[in-house]
PDB file of C-alpha atoms in Angstrom:
ATOM      1  CA  MET A  49      24.419 -19.015 -11.152  1.00 53.00           C
ATOM      2  CA  ARG A  50      21.223 -20.748 -10.095  1.00 70.00           C
ATOM      3  CA  PRO A  51      18.409 -19.544 -12.347  1.00 62.00           C
ATOM      4  CA  PHE A  52      15.607 -21.328 -10.525  1.00 66.00           C
ATOM      5  CA  GLU A  53      16.685 -20.001  -7.140  1.00 76.00           C
ATOM      6  CA  ASN A  54      16.786 -16.502  -8.620  1.00 74.00           C
ATOM      7  CA  LEU A  55      13.362 -17.006 -10.134  1.00 65.00           C
ATOM      8  CA  LEU A  56      11.906 -18.316  -6.874  1.00 72.00           C
ATOM      9  CA  SER A  57      13.462 -15.413  -4.986  1.00 75.00           C
ATOM     10  CA  LYS A  58      11.924 -12.947  -7.436  1.00 71.00           C
ATOM     11  CA  TRP A  59       8.528 -14.640  -7.142  1.00 69.00           C
ATOM     12  CA  GLN A  60       8.733 -14.522  -3.352  1.00 74.00           C
ATOM     13  CA  GLN A  61       9.453 -10.803  -3.478  1.00 74.00           C
ATOM     14  CA  GLU A  62       6.983  -9.860  -6.188  1.00 72.00           C
ATOM     15  CA  GLY A  63       4.381 -12.592  -6.221  1.00 71.00           C
ATOM     16  CA  ASN A  64       3.133 -12.596  -2.645  1.00 70.00           C
ATOM     17  CA  GLY A  65       0.241 -10.696  -1.204  1.00 71.00           C
ATOM     18  CA  ALA A  66      -3.453 -10.771  -1.719  1.00 72.00           C
ATOM     19  CA  ILE A  67      -5.102  -8.953  -4.587  1.00 76.00           C
ATOM     20  CA  SER A  68      -8.710  -7.960  -4.088  1.00 78.00           C
ATOM     21  CA  LYS A  69     -11.405  -8.536  -6.668  1.00 78.00           C
ATOM     22  CA  GLN A  70     -12.567  -4.929  -6.316  1.00 82.00           C
ATOM     23  CA  PHE A  71     -11.868  -2.808  -9.384  1.00 85.00           C
ATOM     24  CA  TYR A  72     -11.625   0.957  -9.747  1.00 88.00           C
ATOM     25  CA  ASP A  73     -12.264   2.580 -13.094  1.00 91.00           C
ATOM     26  CA  VAL A  74     -10.399   5.890 -13.287  1.00 91.00           C
ATOM     27  CA  ASN A  75      -9.830   8.491 -15.960  1.00 95.00           C
ATOM     28  CA  LEU A  76      -6.250   9.716 -15.995  1.00 95.00           C
ATOM     29  CA  PRO A  77      -5.013  13.132 -17.083  1.00 97.00           C
ATOM     30  CA  PRO A  78      -3.020  13.159 -20.346  1.00 97.00           C
ATOM     31  CA  GLN A  79       0.345  13.596 -18.568  1.00 98.00           C
ATOM     32  CA  ALA A  80      -0.307  10.531 -16.394  1.00 96.00           C
ATOM     33  CA  ILE A  81      -1.225   8.485 -19.479  1.00 96.00           C
ATOM     34  CA  ALA A  82       1.978   9.602 -21.199  1.00 97.00           C
ATOM     35  CA  THR A  83       3.989   8.652 -18.116  1.00 96.00           C
ATOM     36  CA  LEU A  84       2.294   5.260 -17.926  1.00 96.00           C
ATOM     37  CA  GLN A  85       2.958   4.614 -21.620  1.00 96.00           C
ATOM     38  CA  ALA A  86       6.612   5.589 -21.161  1.00 96.00           C
ATOM     39  CA  LEU A  87       6.922   3.187 -18.219  1.00 95.00           C
ATOM     40  CA  LYS A  88       5.241   0.455 -20.229  1.00 95.00           C
ATOM     41  CA  GLN A  89       7.734   0.955 -23.054  1.00 96.00           C
ATOM     42  CA  GLN A  90      10.645   1.183 -20.617  1.00 94.00           C
ATOM     43  CA  PHE A  91       9.551  -2.060 -18.912  1.00 92.00           C
ATOM     44  CA  PRO A  92       7.801  -4.041 -21.669  1.00 93.00           C
ATOM     45  CA  ARG A  93       7.271  -7.156 -19.554  1.00 92.00           C
ATOM     46  CA  LEU A  94       5.139  -5.238 -17.065  1.00 90.00           C
ATOM     47  CA  ASN A  95       1.526  -4.602 -18.023  1.00 92.00           C
ATOM     48  CA  GLU A  96      -0.430  -1.421 -17.316  1.00 92.00           C
ATOM     49  CA  GLU A  97      -2.468  -3.017 -14.542  1.00 91.00           C
ATOM     50  CA  LEU A  98       0.645  -4.102 -12.646  1.00 89.00           C
ATOM     51  CA  LEU A  99       2.317  -0.724 -13.130  1.00 92.00           C
ATOM     52  CA  LEU A 100      -0.763   1.164 -11.944  1.00 94.00           C
ATOM     53  CA  ARG A 101      -1.304  -1.161  -8.974  1.00 89.00           C
ATOM     54  CA  GLU A 102       2.283  -0.822  -7.779  1.00 89.00           C
ATOM     55  CA  ILE A 103       2.425   2.936  -8.354  1.00 92.00           C
ATOM     56  CA  LEU A 104      -0.849   3.432  -6.497  1.00 92.00           C
ATOM     57  CA  ASN A 105       0.254   1.208  -3.627  1.00 88.00           C
ATOM     58  CA  ALA A 106       3.586   3.050  -3.304  1.00 91.00           C
ATOM     59  CA  SER A 107       1.770   6.397  -3.479  1.00 92.00           C
ATOM     60  CA  LEU A 108      -0.651   5.447  -0.708  1.00 92.00           C
ATOM     61  CA  VAL A 109       2.203   4.295   1.542  1.00 90.00           C
ATOM     62  CA  THR A 110       4.060   7.550   0.872  1.00 92.00           C
ATOM     63  CA  LEU A 111       0.929   9.602   1.517  1.00 93.00           C
ATOM     64  CA  GLU A 112       0.405   7.879   4.865  1.00 92.00           C
ATOM     65  CA  GLN A 113       4.031   8.577   5.826  1.00 91.00           C
ATOM     66  CA  HIS A 114       3.509  12.272   5.132  1.00 92.00           C
ATOM     67  CA  PHE A 115       0.550  12.762   7.443  1.00 93.00           C
ATOM     68  CA  PRO A 116       1.691  15.445   9.879  1.00 93.00           C
ATOM     69  CA  TYR A 117       2.350  14.488  13.483  1.00 93.00           C
ATOM     70  CA  GLN A 118       0.302  16.633  15.832  1.00 94.00           C
ATOM     71  CA  PRO A 119       1.377  16.137  19.449  1.00 94.00           C
ATOM     72  CA  GLY A 120      -1.344  15.798  22.029  1.00 95.00           C
ATOM     73  CA  GLU A 121      -1.111  16.273  25.771  1.00 95.00           C
ATOM     74  CA  ARG A 122      -0.749  12.625  26.856  1.00 96.00           C
ATOM     75  CA  ILE A 123       2.750  11.112  27.084  1.00 96.00           C
ATOM     76  CA  VAL A 124       2.735   7.662  25.457  1.00 96.00           C
ATOM     77  CA  ALA A 125       6.444   6.765  25.508  1.00 96.00           C
ATOM     78  CA  PHE A 126       9.978   8.021  25.974  1.00 96.00           C
ATOM     79  CA  ASP A 127      12.644   8.082  23.280  1.00 96.00           C
ATOM     80  CA  GLU A 128      16.212   6.774  23.666  1.00 97.00           C
ATOM     81  CA  CYS A 129      17.283  10.136  25.167  1.00 97.00           C
ATOM     82  CA  GLY A 130      14.516  10.047  27.763  1.00 96.00           C
ATOM     83  CA  ASP A 131      12.447  12.751  26.083  1.00 96.00           C
ATOM     84  CA  GLU A 132       8.681  12.453  26.148  1.00 96.00           C
ATOM     85  CA  ILE A 133       6.770  11.239  23.100  1.00 96.00           C
ATOM     86  CA  TYR A 134       3.235  12.562  23.027  1.00 96.00           C
ATOM     87  CA  GLU A 135       0.196  10.885  21.506  1.00 96.00           C
ATOM     88  CA  ASP A 136      -0.569  11.879  17.937  1.00 96.00           C
ATOM     89  CA  CYS A 137      -3.771  13.939  17.803  1.00 95.00           C
ATOM     90  CA  GLY A 138      -3.522  14.551  14.068  1.00 93.00           C
ATOM     91  CA  MET A 139      -5.016  12.645  11.151  1.00 93.00           C
ATOM     92  CA  THR A 140      -2.831   9.545  11.475  1.00 94.00           C
ATOM     93  CA  PRO A 141      -4.578   7.690  14.338  1.00 95.00           C
ATOM     94  CA  ARG A 142      -8.035   8.002  12.774  1.00 95.00           C
ATOM     95  CA  PHE A 143      -6.697   7.104   9.337  1.00 95.00           C
ATOM     96  CA  LEU A 144      -4.955   3.983  10.674  1.00 96.00           C
ATOM     97  CA  SER A 145      -8.090   2.994  12.584  1.00 97.00           C
ATOM     98  CA  LEU A 146     -10.181   3.330   9.424  1.00 96.00           C
ATOM     99  CA  CYS A 147      -7.609   1.311   7.466  1.00 96.00           C
ATOM    100  CA  ARG A 148      -7.802  -1.497  10.054  1.00 97.00           C
ATOM    101  CA  GLU A 149     -11.614  -1.468   9.927  1.00 97.00           C
ATOM    102  CA  PHE A 150     -11.671  -1.652   6.130  1.00 94.00           C
ATOM    103  CA  GLN A 151      -8.953  -4.329   6.127  1.00 93.00           C
ATOM    104  CA  LYS A 152     -11.022  -6.486   8.498  1.00 94.00           C
ATOM    105  CA  GLN A 153     -14.093  -6.022   6.307  1.00 92.00           C
ATOM    106  CA  ILE A 154     -12.168  -6.881   3.144  1.00 89.00           C
ATOM    107  CA  GLU A 155     -10.748 -10.016   4.790  1.00 88.00           C
ATOM    108  CA  ALA A 156     -14.200 -11.028   6.049  1.00 89.00           C
ATOM    109  CA  ASP A 157     -15.657 -10.535   2.567  1.00 85.00           C
ATOM    110  CA  ALA A 158     -12.861 -12.635   1.063  1.00 83.00           C
ATOM    111  CA  GLN A 159     -13.468 -15.394   3.632  1.00 83.00           C
ATOM    112  CA  SER A 160     -17.188 -15.431   2.924  1.00 82.00           C
ATOM    113  CA  LEU A 161     -16.488 -15.669  -0.815  1.00 76.00           C
ATOM    114  CA  MET A 162     -14.125 -18.583  -0.225  1.00 77.00           C
ATOM    115  CA  GLY A 163     -16.683 -20.286   2.012  1.00 77.00           C
ATOM    116  CA  SER A 164     -19.426 -19.996  -0.581  1.00 70.00           C
ATOM    117  CA  ALA A 165     -17.277 -21.325  -3.423  1.00 62.00           C
TER     118      ALA A 165
END
């Protein structure tokens, strides 16, 4: 067993990615607090902030995956069987566009903070 390789592998999996400086102060319902406390006790080396951040991130990814596909009239591709794939006219394209816009703004803000430091 190679403990340092395992540690580095874990850090590569869990320690990468940018964390913004923007904070959100939220009030949780009692059941959510109880669940968070149970998770904290179940995983004592993980703090509440990390648990909440990872749960929220996973929830947002899952939410995005559940946006309904609403086929439009324009064919944008063909699947492996040759069937038409129509553009999505539902919420997903606008949501993804907004996410890209906000991501660019967040990155620009981070760059300007780094430049002024």
